[in-house]
Amino acid sequence: MSNNHTLLIHCTDRKGLIYAVTQVLFQNDLNIISNGEFVDKENNHFFMRAEVAGDINREKVLQELHDALPEKIIFDLLPQQKKNIVILVTKEHHCLGDLLLREKFNDLNANIMAVIGNYDTLQPLTEKFDIPFHYISHENKAREEHDAQILERVKQYNPDYLVLAKYMRVLSPAFVEQFPARIINIHHSFLPAFIGANPYRQAYERGVKIIGATAHFVNSSLDEGPIIAQNVIQVNHTHNAQDMAQSGRDVEKIVLAQALKLVFADKVFVSNNKTIIFN
Amino acid sequence: MSNNHTLLIHCTDRKGLIYAVTQVLFQNDLNIISNGEFVDKENNHFFMRAEVAGDINREKVLQELHDALPEKIIFDLLPQQKKNIVILVTKEHHCLGDLLLREKFNDLNANIMAVIGNYDTLQPLTEKFDIPFHYISHENKAREEHDAQILERVKQYNPDYLVLAKYMRVLSPAFVEQFPARIINIHHSFLPAFIGANPYRQAYERGVKIIGATAHFVNSSLDEGPIIAQNVIQVNHTHNAQDMAQSGRDVEKIVLAQALKLVFADKVFVSNNKTIIFN
Amino acid sequence: MSNNHTLLIHCTDRKGLIYAVTQVLFQNDLNIISNGEFVDKENNHFFMRAEVAGDINREKVLQELHDALPEKIIFDLLPQQKKNIVILVTKEHHCLGDLLLREKFNDLNANIMAVIGNYDTLQPLTEKFDIPFHYISHENKAREEHDAQILERVKQYNPDYLVLAKYMRVLSPAFVEQFPARIINIHHSFLPAFIGANPYRQAYERGVKIIGATAHFVNSSLDEGPIIAQNVIQVNHTHNAQDMAQSGRDVEKIVLAQALKLVFADKVFVSNNKTIIFN
Amino acid sequence: MSNNHTLLIHCTDRKGLIYAVTQVLFQNDLNIISNGEFVDKENNHFFMRAEVAGDINREKVLQELHDALPEKIIFDLLPQQKKNIVILVTKEHHCLGDLLLREKFNDLNANIMAVIGNYDTLQPLTEKFDIPFHYISHENKAREEHDAQILERVKQYNPDYLVLAKYMRVLSPAFVEQFPARIINIHHSFLPAFIGANPYRQAYERGVKIIGATAHFVNSSLDEGPIIAQNVIQVNHTHNAQDMAQSGRDVEKIVLAQALKLVFADKVFVSNNKTIIFN
């Protein structure tokens, strides 16, 4: 079992930051096995991600970093281990099925603790993989009430991340605020194009030659959260809206898996509604 | 020199259309060397493109097709030869430069008859390739007046197509109507995303992971004409708006060249604001 | 339920072929809802694929086509329905898992009748989806004996196609000859590069920036059968051989699914060890 | 004018390297505006690239780095400025034309000092851009004699890099050894596939669905040098070998430009016949 840790730091840029950080790591006898820095010059903001190996006294290292670095610095020192996640779904199977398979064969870097659906369509699939499924219908409920029921269930599992694997409802701001930069959604379009309902119908009507998908963090503005990953596939005039949706499903599941791989490896910073990805 | 012709037909679909058309071709001793059909089921519309070889009596074939096919059919029988084009530019060189090189080395399937610019920036480049450049400034002119001056110059060349190779002004409807489905534009974005000015700035602000370009026919609605070709390139957080523009230039010139290759080979139908492409 | 049929024809090219075929279809009151032709000029060979709708007297149409067309023509008239397939596997789960999910949710256009493995690793996964799994170990058996045991089991199901979903053994020529152009394999590389064992190790050693996968029909020459589909993914120096294999798995499953979609829709001709695909 | 410098270091990995380097930079009052490290774990080798800003005493910094770091370290501290290059060509225009346009419009990060051709085909194109062209025919000369004549001409310009823009002859080892990791070639295929002559003919015969191009450093083994960039384009059965070559030209020029952009920005290390790219 690895005792590697990932160090994440971001703060206002100034001279000597890498020197100060690596001094602390060196004096704690930690070996840097991978390191990346990025300076957002427009905002004069510094980002650093380091993977370190060695016997670590986490509290001591954090205290020394705190002393060595400017105030208002944001940092974290995370053990390299699988994340715990809860997945929200509606009726579509392709993203959930892909995630269940990846987890089962140790290809997801996460434990799926539970799946929650506002329909029970995907309960049999989920249970094939011996994972609990909670059916929480939205019918005859106000959004806030429904979200509160989901929230209660989610909290029971205390997950690191929530994954919306084709969850086709908008989460209320009160819900989203509980999980800042911890909810990942797969959007059925190459954002910012075709926001809203029926994106494949829109794409067909517009006669596009390429369709895409976007994985992003969810914030309180619908479809406007920080983008993590995007990909596309070529289509042509012989594809009707249904064909485009079918092609779209393959892109969606691949893009979601790419994004989760990055997020679960602690490679993604969020800043100014954008992502900084050390890959 | 090839005496091949391209036959283009579209009309309401009904049984026996291919049979009727191929009968006329067979009876005129023409060999079909490539053939494609497509039925737009949503609109019950039939499209057919055939390349035929053989000694052709064009008027006779057209008359017999007219007799054999339903009324309101639209068809054309075009000799396979280079198109004559006029290019409109502003200040950016990358698309024009690429087209000049392709024409010079016989890789464009078109004759560039002239280049017209609303700035004289690209006059030296154009003249290096021994092609006339007309500088028609827009300054201190109403749009209609400026467009009328361009139109007068264009008509002098009687081109098959106009190519907007980063012409950064909107053409007036009166101008556009003169050239239905005969003006091709390269748009600096993956339409329908980022319509309007400064698309790379918009892309940077939104933090997208992919940028693209779109070649389309120009109609009276800005950026809304039928899409011919699109392509994309991956970007990341280290790209500022200027870097994205630089990457975008490479995509733009490739996408424009792809679209022109299709259009100049008479492979593109326009219908319902979409393109049907026989490739 | 559709009573559409797909007509597949190929033969030496000559004038009037499309006319002759469409005449038979027209006289049998069949509507052509999609049609494609291609002439391989290098070999003077004609290919045609038509989807027809209407009440069909299959024997009568085939006889009339036979009378109307040259000798040595090869043609087939297939009802549009799901194919029956048997899948062969070894230990890797990603392609099989993807196919099981697609079949379960009606996204494969095929019935998976059985899965056969030379290890029993994937038996639990297969049985989750209520599909029979046959474990036929290769240990202590000559290749011919092992293949004969598989063949016996396969014949019991009389499948339209065999799919090698990461079946990591070479099938004997005697086996392959039983299923000409009916065995589809997914190859762990962008053929013709990196033929043979450990392709991701080879790719890593060579420092490539792109890796790929190839779906192809199996013939008696290893890795040399007609290519159906290929795709690639970008990699870089931070990927070790294991990372490349992980990225490769995603490409492999997508490419295999693309190829099967084409084959199961009767869109793929095989000729001269190449594929002609009407897509 | 920027007085930024790029620091390049590689050596056997050990603890504290980043700390030691950033200490020297900090003590010299230099600001790190971009930084990247990579450890090749398989070979226990450390790579670091930093862009630094500030008034620099280059000799002093290099001496202090030398004192602070292990023996056998290899490092360089390069001013950020355009590279001087000489281009070698044969008859094909597309890569040379693209490079000439990019240089003219300040999009290449290099000065093209001269073009040398073993044919004079591209002399007129080169001279349009006011760049000297030297025609050095290979006819009736041994390879060593021809290469010696080219070498003499190249040395007169003392370029940082040589670019083989479709130079279709093999350079002798004696020539190549003069420019270790300083000759960049564009190879007409997705290496390692289709090594040797007529790659597009080979690709057509094999019926591939994707073709590609590879930019690499030249070493003494033909087509075996470290790969810098690769890209691909989809083809299908309707493309003959000539069509594939035409599609290939577009990929070749884009891939070569991508590779040169990386190399000229000092972002590429060569190690163990592979490239490490800080992008």
CSV table of C-alpha atoms in Angstrom, one decimal, chain B:
chain,number,residue,atom,x,y,z
B,1,MET,CA,-8.5,16.5,-70.1
B,2,SER,CA,-11.5,14.8,-68.5
B,3,ASN,CA,-14.9,15.1,-70.1
B,4,ASN,CA,-16.6,13.8,-66.9
B,5,HIS,CA,-19.7,15.5,-65.7
B,6,THR,CA,-21.4,15.7,-62.3
B,7,LEU,CA,-25.1,15.3,-62.2
B,8,LEU,CA,-26.9,16.8,-59.2
B,9,ILE,CA,-30.6,16.2,-58.6
B,10,HIS,CA,-32.9,16.9,-55.7
B,11,CYS,CA,-36.7,16.6,-55.4
B,12,THR,CA,-39.6,15.2,-53.4
B,13,ASP,CA,-38.9,11.5,-52.9
B,14,ARG,CA,-41.0,8.8,-54.7
B,15,LYS,CA,-40.5,5.3,-56.0
B,16,GLY,CA,-38.4,4.7,-59.1
B,17,LEU,CA,-36.3,7.9,-59.1
B,18,ILE,CA,-33.0,6.2,-59.4
B,19,TYR,CA,-34.3,3.8,-62.0
B,20,ALA,CA,-35.6,6.7,-64.1
B,21,VAL,CA,-32.4,8.7,-63.8
B,22,THR,CA,-30.1,5.7,-64.5
B,23,GLN,CA,-32.2,4.7,-67.5
B,24,VAL,CA,-31.6,8.1,-69.1
B,25,LEU,CA,-27.9,7.8,-68.4
B,26,PHE,CA,-27.7,4.2,-69.8
B,27,GLN,CA,-29.6,5.2,-72.9
B,28,ASN,CA,-27.2,8.0,-73.5
B,29,ASP,CA,-24.3,5.5,-73.2
B,30,LEU,CA,-22.9,7.3,-70.2
B,31,ASN,CA,-21.0,5.3,-67.6
B,32,ILE,CA,-21.7,6.0,-63.9
B,33,ILE,CA,-18.3,6.1,-62.2
B,34,SER,CA,-19.6,7.2,-58.8
B,35,ASN,CA,-23.0,7.6,-57.4
B,36,GLY,CA,-24.7,8.5,-54.2
B,37,GLU,CA,-28.3,9.0,-53.0
B,38,PHE,CA,-29.7,10.2,-49.8
B,39,VAL,CA,-33.3,10.5,-48.7
B,40,ASP,CA,-34.1,13.1,-46.0
B,41,LYS,CA,-36.9,11.1,-44.4
B,42,GLU,CA,-38.1,13.9,-42.2
B,43,ASN,CA,-38.8,16.1,-45.2
B,44,ASN,CA,-39.4,13.2,-47.7
B,45,HIS,CA,-36.7,14.8,-50.0
B,46,PHE,CA,-34.5,12.9,-52.4
B,47,PHE,CA,-30.9,13.9,-53.3
B,48,MET,CA,-28.7,12.2,-55.9
B,49,ARG,CA,-25.2,12.9,-57.1
B,50,ALA,CA,-23.6,11.0,-60.0
B,51,GLU,CA,-20.3,11.3,-61.8
B,52,VAL,CA,-20.7,10.2,-65.4
B,53,ALA,CA,-18.1,9.6,-68.1
B,54,GLY,CA,-18.6,9.5,-71.8
B,55,ASP,CA,-19.3,11.7,-74.8
B,56,ILE,CA,-22.2,13.8,-73.5
B,57,ASN,CA,-24.9,15.8,-75.3
B,58,ARG,CA,-25.6,18.0,-72.4
B,59,GLU,CA,-28.9,19.5,-73.7
B,60,LYS,CA,-30.3,16.2,-74.8
B,61,VAL,CA,-29.6,14.5,-71.4
B,62,LEU,CA,-31.0,17.4,-69.5
B,63,GLN,CA,-34.2,17.4,-71.6
B,64,GLU,CA,-34.7,13.6,-71.2
B,65,LEU,CA,-34.1,13.9,-67.5
B,66,HIS,CA,-36.7,16.7,-67.4
B,67,ASP,CA,-39.2,14.5,-69.2
B,68,ALA,CA,-38.5,11.4,-67.0
B,69,LEU,CA,-38.7,13.1,-63.7
B,70,PRO,CA,-41.4,14.9,-61.6
B,71,GLU,CA,-42.0,18.6,-61.9
B,72,LYS,CA,-40.3,20.9,-59.5
B,73,ILE,CA,-37.2,18.8,-59.7
B,74,ILE,CA,-34.0,20.8,-59.4
B,75,PHE,CA,-31.0,19.4,-61.3
B,76,ASP,CA,-27.7,20.4,-62.8
B,77,LEU,CA,-25.1,18.8,-65.0
B,78,LEU,CA,-21.8,20.3,-64.5
B,79,PRO,CA,-18.5,19.7,-66.3
B,80,GLN,CA,-15.7,18.7,-63.9
B,81,GLN,CA,-13.4,21.7,-64.0
B,82,LYS,CA,-11.8,24.2,-61.8
B,83,LYS,CA,-14.0,26.8,-60.2
B,84,ASN,CA,-13.3,30.5,-60.5
B,85,ILE,CA,-13.2,32.3,-57.2
B,86,VAL,CA,-12.7,35.7,-55.7
B,87,ILE,CA,-11.4,36.0,-52.1
B,88,LEU,CA,-12.3,38.7,-49.6
B,89,VAL,CA,-10.0,39.4,-46.7
B,90,THR,CA,-9.3,41.9,-44.0
B,91,LYS,CA,-5.9,41.7,-42.3
B,92,GLU,CA,-5.2,38.1,-41.2
B,93,HIS,CA,-2.9,36.2,-43.5
B,94,HIS,CA,-3.2,32.5,-42.5
B,95,CYS,CA,-6.2,31.5,-44.6
B,96,LEU,CA,-5.3,33.6,-47.6
B,97,GLY,CA,-1.7,32.4,-47.5
B,98,ASP,CA,-2.8,28.8,-47.4
B,99,LEU,CA,-5.2,29.2,-50.3
B,100,LEU,CA,-2.6,31.0,-52.4
B,101,LEU,CA,-0.1,28.2,-51.9
B,102,ARG,CA,-2.7,25.5,-52.7
B,103,GLU,CA,-3.7,27.3,-55.9
B,104,LYS,CA,-0.1,27.8,-57.0
B,105,PHE,CA,0.7,24.1,-56.6
B,106,ASN,CA,-2.6,22.9,-58.1
B,107,ASP,CA,-4.0,21.7,-54.9
B,108,LEU,CA,-7.2,23.9,-54.7
B,109,ASN,CA,-9.3,22.9,-57.7
B,110,ALA,CA,-10.0,26.6,-58.3
B,111,ASN,CA,-8.5,29.7,-60.0
B,112,ILE,CA,-8.1,32.6,-57.7
B,113,MET,CA,-9.1,35.5,-60.0
B,114,ALA,CA,-8.6,38.3,-57.5
B,115,VAL,CA,-8.4,39.2,-53.8
B,116,ILE,CA,-10.3,42.1,-52.4
B,117,GLY,CA,-9.4,43.6,-49.0
B,118,ASN,CA,-11.0,46.3,-46.9
B,119,TYR,CA,-7.4,46.9,-45.7
B,120,ASP,CA,-4.3,46.8,-47.9
B,121,THR,CA,-2.4,44.7,-45.4
B,122,LEU,CA,-2.4,41.5,-47.6
B,123,GLN,CA,-1.7,43.3,-50.9
B,124,PRO,CA,2.1,42.4,-50.9
B,125,LEU,CA,1.4,38.7,-50.1
B,126,THR,CA,-1.2,38.4,-52.8
B,127,GLU,CA,0.9,40.1,-55.4
B,128,LYS,CA,3.8,37.8,-54.7
B,129,PHE,CA,1.6,35.1,-56.2
B,130,ASP,CA,0.8,37.3,-59.3
B,131,ILE,CA,-2.8,37.7,-58.4
B,132,PRO,CA,-4.6,41.1,-58.6
B,133,PHE,CA,-5.4,42.7,-55.2
B,134,HIS,CA,-8.1,45.4,-54.9
B,135,TYR,CA,-8.1,47.6,-51.9
B,136,ILE,CA,-11.6,48.9,-51.2
B,137,SER,CA,-11.5,50.6,-47.8
B,138,HIS,CA,-14.7,50.7,-45.8
B,139,GLU,CA,-13.7,53.9,-44.0
B,140,ASN,CA,-16.2,56.8,-44.2
B,141,LYS,CA,-18.7,54.7,-46.1
B,142,ALA,CA,-22.1,53.3,-45.3
B,143,ARG,CA,-22.1,49.5,-45.4
B,144,GLU,CA,-24.3,49.5,-48.4
B,145,GLU,CA,-22.0,51.8,-50.3
B,146,HIS,CA,-19.0,49.7,-49.4
B,147,ASP,CA,-20.7,46.5,-50.4
B,148,ALA,CA,-21.8,48.0,-53.6
B,149,GLN,CA,-18.3,48.9,-54.5
B,150,ILE,CA,-17.2,45.3,-53.7
B,151,LEU,CA,-20.1,43.9,-55.7
B,152,GLU,CA,-19.1,46.0,-58.7
B,153,ARG,CA,-15.6,44.7,-58.6
B,154,VAL,CA,-16.7,41.1,-58.0
B,155,LYS,CA,-19.1,41.1,-60.9
B,156,GLN,CA,-16.2,42.1,-63.2
B,157,TYR,CA,-14.7,38.7,-62.5
B,158,ASN,CA,-18.0,36.7,-62.6
B,159,PRO,CA,-16.8,34.1,-60.2
B,160,ASP,CA,-18.4,30.8,-59.3
B,161,TYR,CA,-17.8,31.3,-55.6
B,162,LEU,CA,-16.8,34.0,-53.2
B,163,VAL,CA,-14.5,32.9,-50.3
B,164,LEU,CA,-14.4,35.0,-47.1
B,165,ALA,CA,-10.9,34.2,-45.8
B,166,LYS,CA,-11.2,36.0,-42.5
B,167,TYR,CA,-13.2,38.9,-44.0
B,168,MET,CA,-14.1,40.5,-40.7
B,169,ARG,CA,-17.2,42.6,-41.8
B,170,VAL,CA,-20.8,41.6,-42.1
B,171,LEU,CA,-22.0,41.6,-45.7
B,172,SER,CA,-25.4,43.3,-46.2
B,173,PRO,CA,-28.4,41.2,-47.2
B,174,ALA,CA,-28.6,42.9,-50.6
B,175,PHE,CA,-25.0,41.6,-51.3
B,176,VAL,CA,-25.6,38.1,-49.9
B,177,GLU,CA,-28.7,37.6,-52.0
B,178,GLN,CA,-26.7,38.0,-55.1
B,179,PHE,CA,-24.8,34.8,-54.3
B,180,PRO,CA,-27.1,32.2,-52.8
B,181,ALA,CA,-25.1,29.2,-51.5
B,182,ARG,CA,-22.1,30.7,-53.3
B,183,ILE,CA,-20.3,32.5,-50.5
B,184,ILE,CA,-18.2,30.4,-48.1
B,185,ASN,CA,-17.1,31.8,-44.8
B,186,ILE,CA,-14.7,30.5,-42.2
B,187,HIS,CA,-16.0,31.2,-38.7
B,188,HIS,CA,-13.5,31.5,-35.8
B,189,SER,CA,-15.4,29.1,-33.5
B,190,PHE,CA,-17.1,25.9,-33.1
B,191,LEU,CA,-20.6,27.1,-34.1
B,192,PRO,CA,-23.1,27.6,-32.5
B,193,ALA,CA,-20.8,28.4,-29.6
B,194,PHE,CA,-19.2,31.8,-29.1
B,195,ILE,CA,-21.1,33.7,-31.8
B,196,GLY,CA,-19.9,37.2,-32.2
B,197,ALA,CA,-16.7,39.1,-31.5
B,198,ASN,CA,-13.6,37.9,-29.6
B,199,PRO,CA,-14.4,34.2,-29.7
B,200,TYR,CA,-11.0,33.2,-28.3
B,201,ARG,CA,-11.4,35.6,-25.4
B,202,GLN,CA,-14.8,34.1,-24.8
B,203,ALA,CA,-13.3,30.6,-25.0
B,204,TYR,CA,-10.5,31.5,-22.6
B,205,GLU,CA,-13.0,33.1,-20.1
B,206,ARG,CA,-15.2,30.0,-20.2
B,207,GLY,CA,-12.2,27.7,-19.7
B,208,VAL,CA,-13.0,25.4,-22.5
B,209,LYS,CA,-10.8,22.4,-23.2
B,210,ILE,CA,-11.5,22.3,-27.0
B,211,ILE,CA,-11.7,25.1,-29.5
B,212,GLY,CA,-12.9,24.7,-33.1
B,213,ALA,CA,-13.7,26.4,-36.4
B,214,THR,CA,-16.6,26.2,-38.8
B,215,ALA,CA,-16.8,26.7,-42.5
B,216,HIS,CA,-20.3,27.6,-43.7
B,217,PHE,CA,-22.3,29.1,-46.5
B,218,VAL,CA,-23.3,32.7,-45.8
B,219,ASN,CA,-26.9,33.6,-45.8
B,220,SER,CA,-28.7,36.7,-44.5
B,221,SER,CA,-28.5,35.6,-40.9
B,222,LEU,CA,-25.1,36.2,-39.4
B,223,ASP,CA,-23.3,33.0,-38.5
B,224,GLU,CA,-26.4,31.0,-39.2
B,225,GLY,CA,-25.8,29.6,-42.7
B,226,PRO,CA,-25.5,25.9,-43.6
B,227,ILE,CA,-22.4,24.3,-42.0
B,228,ILE,CA,-20.1,22.6,-44.4
B,229,ALA,CA,-17.2,21.5,-42.2
B,230,GLN,CA,-16.0,21.7,-38.6
B,231,ASN,CA,-13.0,20.7,-36.7
B,232,VAL,CA,-11.5,21.1,-33.3
B,233,ILE,CA,-8.2,21.2,-31.4
B,234,GLN,CA,-7.5,20.6,-27.7
B,235,VAL,CA,-6.4,23.4,-25.5
B,236,ASN,CA,-5.7,23.6,-21.8
B,237,HIS,CA,-5.4,26.1,-18.9
B,238,THR,CA,-1.9,27.1,-20.0
B,239,HIS,CA,-3.3,28.7,-23.1
B,240,ASN,CA,-4.3,32.3,-22.8
B,241,ALA,CA,-6.6,33.9,-25.3
B,242,GLN,CA,-3.8,34.8,-27.6
B,243,ASP,CA,-2.5,31.2,-27.6
B,244,MET,CA,-6.0,29.9,-28.3
B,245,ALA,CA,-6.2,32.3,-31.3
B,246,GLN,CA,-2.9,30.9,-32.6
B,247,SER,CA,-4.1,27.3,-32.3
B,248,GLY,CA,-7.4,28.5,-33.8
B,249,ARG,CA,-5.6,29.8,-36.9
B,250,ASP,CA,-4.3,26.4,-37.8
B,251,VAL,CA,-7.8,24.8,-37.4
B,252,GLU,CA,-9.4,27.6,-39.4
B,253,LYS,CA,-7.1,27.2,-42.4
B,254,ILE,CA,-7.5,23.4,-42.5
B,255,VAL,CA,-11.3,23.6,-42.1
B,256,LEU,CA,-11.7,26.2,-44.8
B,257,ALA,CA,-9.6,24.1,-47.2
B,258,GLN,CA,-11.6,21.0,-46.4
B,259,ALA,CA,-14.9,22.8,-47.1
B,260,LEU,CA,-13.7,24.3,-50.3
B,261,LYS,CA,-12.5,20.9,-51.5
B,262,LEU,CA,-16.0,19.6,-51.1
B,263,VAL,CA,-17.8,22.6,-52.6
B,264,PHE,CA,-15.5,22.9,-55.6
B,265,ALA,CA,-16.0,19.2,-56.4
B,266,ASP,CA,-19.8,19.8,-56.5
B,267,LYS,CA,-20.3,17.4,-53.5
B,268,VAL,CA,-22.4,19.7,-51.4
B,269,PHE,CA,-26.2,20.2,-51.5
B,270,VAL,CA,-27.9,22.9,-49.5
B,271,SER,CA,-31.4,22.1,-48.1
B,272,ASN,CA,-33.3,23.5,-45.2
B,273,ASN,CA,-30.3,25.4,-44.0
B,274,LYS,CA,-28.3,22.3,-43.8
B,275,THR,CA,-25.8,20.6,-46.1
B,276,ILE,CA,-26.0,17.2,-47.6
B,277,ILE,CA,-22.4,16.1,-48.5
B,278,PHE,CA,-21.6,13.2,-50.8
B,279,ASN,CA,-18.1,12.4,-49.8
